[in-house]
Short mmCIF file of C-alpha atoms in Angstrom, two decimals:
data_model
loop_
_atom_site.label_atom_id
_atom_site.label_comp_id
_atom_site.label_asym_id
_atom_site.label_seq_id
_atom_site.Cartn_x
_atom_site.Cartn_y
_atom_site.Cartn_z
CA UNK K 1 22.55 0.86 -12.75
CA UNK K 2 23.70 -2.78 -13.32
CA UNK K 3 21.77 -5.45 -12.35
CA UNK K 4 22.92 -6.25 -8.60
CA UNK K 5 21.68 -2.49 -7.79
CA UNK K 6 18.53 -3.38 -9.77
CA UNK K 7 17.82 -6.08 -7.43
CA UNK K 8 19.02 -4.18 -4.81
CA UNK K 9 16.17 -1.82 -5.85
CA UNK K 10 13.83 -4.41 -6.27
CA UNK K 11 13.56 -5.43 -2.64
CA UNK K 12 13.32 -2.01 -1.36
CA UNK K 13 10.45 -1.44 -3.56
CA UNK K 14 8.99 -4.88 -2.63
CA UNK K 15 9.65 -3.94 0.76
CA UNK K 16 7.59 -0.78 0.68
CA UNK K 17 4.50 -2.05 -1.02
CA UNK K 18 4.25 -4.74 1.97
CA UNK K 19 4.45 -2.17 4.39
CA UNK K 20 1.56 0.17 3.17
CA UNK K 21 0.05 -3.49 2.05
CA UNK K 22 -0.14 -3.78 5.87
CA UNK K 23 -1.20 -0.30 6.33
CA UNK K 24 -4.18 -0.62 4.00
CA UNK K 25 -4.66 -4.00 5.51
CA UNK K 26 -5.48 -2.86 9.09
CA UNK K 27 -9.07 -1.85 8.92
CA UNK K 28 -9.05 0.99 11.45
CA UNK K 29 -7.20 2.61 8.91
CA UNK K 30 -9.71 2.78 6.05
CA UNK K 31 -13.10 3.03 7.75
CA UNK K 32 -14.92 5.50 9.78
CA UNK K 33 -17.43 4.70 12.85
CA UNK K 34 -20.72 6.60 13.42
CA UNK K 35 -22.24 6.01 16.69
CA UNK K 36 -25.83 6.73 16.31
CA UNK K 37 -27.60 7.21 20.23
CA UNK K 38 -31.61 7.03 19.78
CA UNK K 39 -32.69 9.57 22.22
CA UNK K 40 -36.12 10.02 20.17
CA UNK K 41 -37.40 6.32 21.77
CA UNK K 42 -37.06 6.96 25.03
CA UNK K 43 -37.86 10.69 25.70
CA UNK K 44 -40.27 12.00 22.12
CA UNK K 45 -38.64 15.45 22.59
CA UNK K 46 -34.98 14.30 22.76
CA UNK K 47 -32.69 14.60 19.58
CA UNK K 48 -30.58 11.43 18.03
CA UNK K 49 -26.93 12.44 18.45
CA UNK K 50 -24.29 10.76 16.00
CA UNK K 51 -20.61 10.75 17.10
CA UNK K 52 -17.88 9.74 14.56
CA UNK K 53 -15.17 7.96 16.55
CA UNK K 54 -11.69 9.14 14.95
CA UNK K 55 -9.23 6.37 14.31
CA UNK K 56 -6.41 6.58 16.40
CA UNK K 57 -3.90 5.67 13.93
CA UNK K 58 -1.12 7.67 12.79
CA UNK K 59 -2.33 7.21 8.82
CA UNK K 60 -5.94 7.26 8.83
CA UNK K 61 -6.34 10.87 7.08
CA UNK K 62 -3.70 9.56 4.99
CA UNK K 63 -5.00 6.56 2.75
CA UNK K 64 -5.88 8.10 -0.01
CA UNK K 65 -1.97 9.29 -0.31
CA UNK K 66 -0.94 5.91 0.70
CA UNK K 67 -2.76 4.44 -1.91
CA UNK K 68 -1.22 6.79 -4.54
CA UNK K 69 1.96 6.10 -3.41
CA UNK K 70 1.38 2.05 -4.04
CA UNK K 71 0.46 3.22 -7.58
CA UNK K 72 3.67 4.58 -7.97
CA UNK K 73 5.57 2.00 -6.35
CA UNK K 74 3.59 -0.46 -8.86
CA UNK K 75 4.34 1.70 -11.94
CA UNK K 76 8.29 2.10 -10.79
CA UNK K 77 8.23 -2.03 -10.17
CA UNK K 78 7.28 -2.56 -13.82
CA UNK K 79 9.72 -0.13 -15.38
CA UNK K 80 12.03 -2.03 -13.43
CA UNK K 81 11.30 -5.54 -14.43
CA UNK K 82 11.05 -3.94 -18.29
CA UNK K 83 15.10 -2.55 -17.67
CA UNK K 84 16.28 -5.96 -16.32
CA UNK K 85 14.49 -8.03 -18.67
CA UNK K 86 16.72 -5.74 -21.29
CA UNK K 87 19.62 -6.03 -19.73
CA UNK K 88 19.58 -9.72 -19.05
CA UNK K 89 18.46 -10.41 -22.74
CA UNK K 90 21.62 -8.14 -23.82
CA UNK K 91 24.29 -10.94 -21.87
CA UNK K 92 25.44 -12.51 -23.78
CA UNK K 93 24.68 -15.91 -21.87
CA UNK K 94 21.47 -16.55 -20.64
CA UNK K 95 21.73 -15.62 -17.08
CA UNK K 96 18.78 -17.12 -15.58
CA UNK K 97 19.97 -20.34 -16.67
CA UNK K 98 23.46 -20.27 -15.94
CA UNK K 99 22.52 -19.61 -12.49
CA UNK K 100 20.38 -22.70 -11.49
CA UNK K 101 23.41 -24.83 -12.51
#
């Protein structure tokens, strides 16, 4: 891989972590709603009833995996960084400067 793929590959993983960034971020995605109805106060021989409202997003039973797949993308980011840093300090010029001229 030489370095314009590597940075090619460096966006799409940047891109990826902001969209399950924004998955995780949306907060119908990571919680779950009881509704508790009090029966008991108003008639002594009625029963409390809880309903769990299910989020109606497509990756609500799925943040756990989305999480693990940001761990991954995080892990494959800094392997990354590691093999350009290498192959930048292998140039022989230094390319980070010869670029902001």
């Amino acid at each position: 891989m030489n370095l314009k793929e590597a940075f090619r590959y460096q966006n799409k993983l940047q891109a990826l972590l902001d969209e399950a960034q924004g998955i995780l971020d949306c907060d119908s995605n990571v919680t779950n709603v009881a509704n508790t109805y009090l029966r008991h106060k108003v008639m002594a021989e009625a029963e409390d009833e809880t309903i769990l409202d299910l989020p109606q997003t497509e990756y609500a039973q799925q943040i756990t995996d989305i999480a693990r797949f940001m761990l991954y993308l995080l892990e494959e980011k800094g392997r990354l960084f590691a093999a350009i840093r290498k192959a930048k300090d292998a140039l022989d010029m230094d390319m980070d400067s010869e670029v902001s001229l």
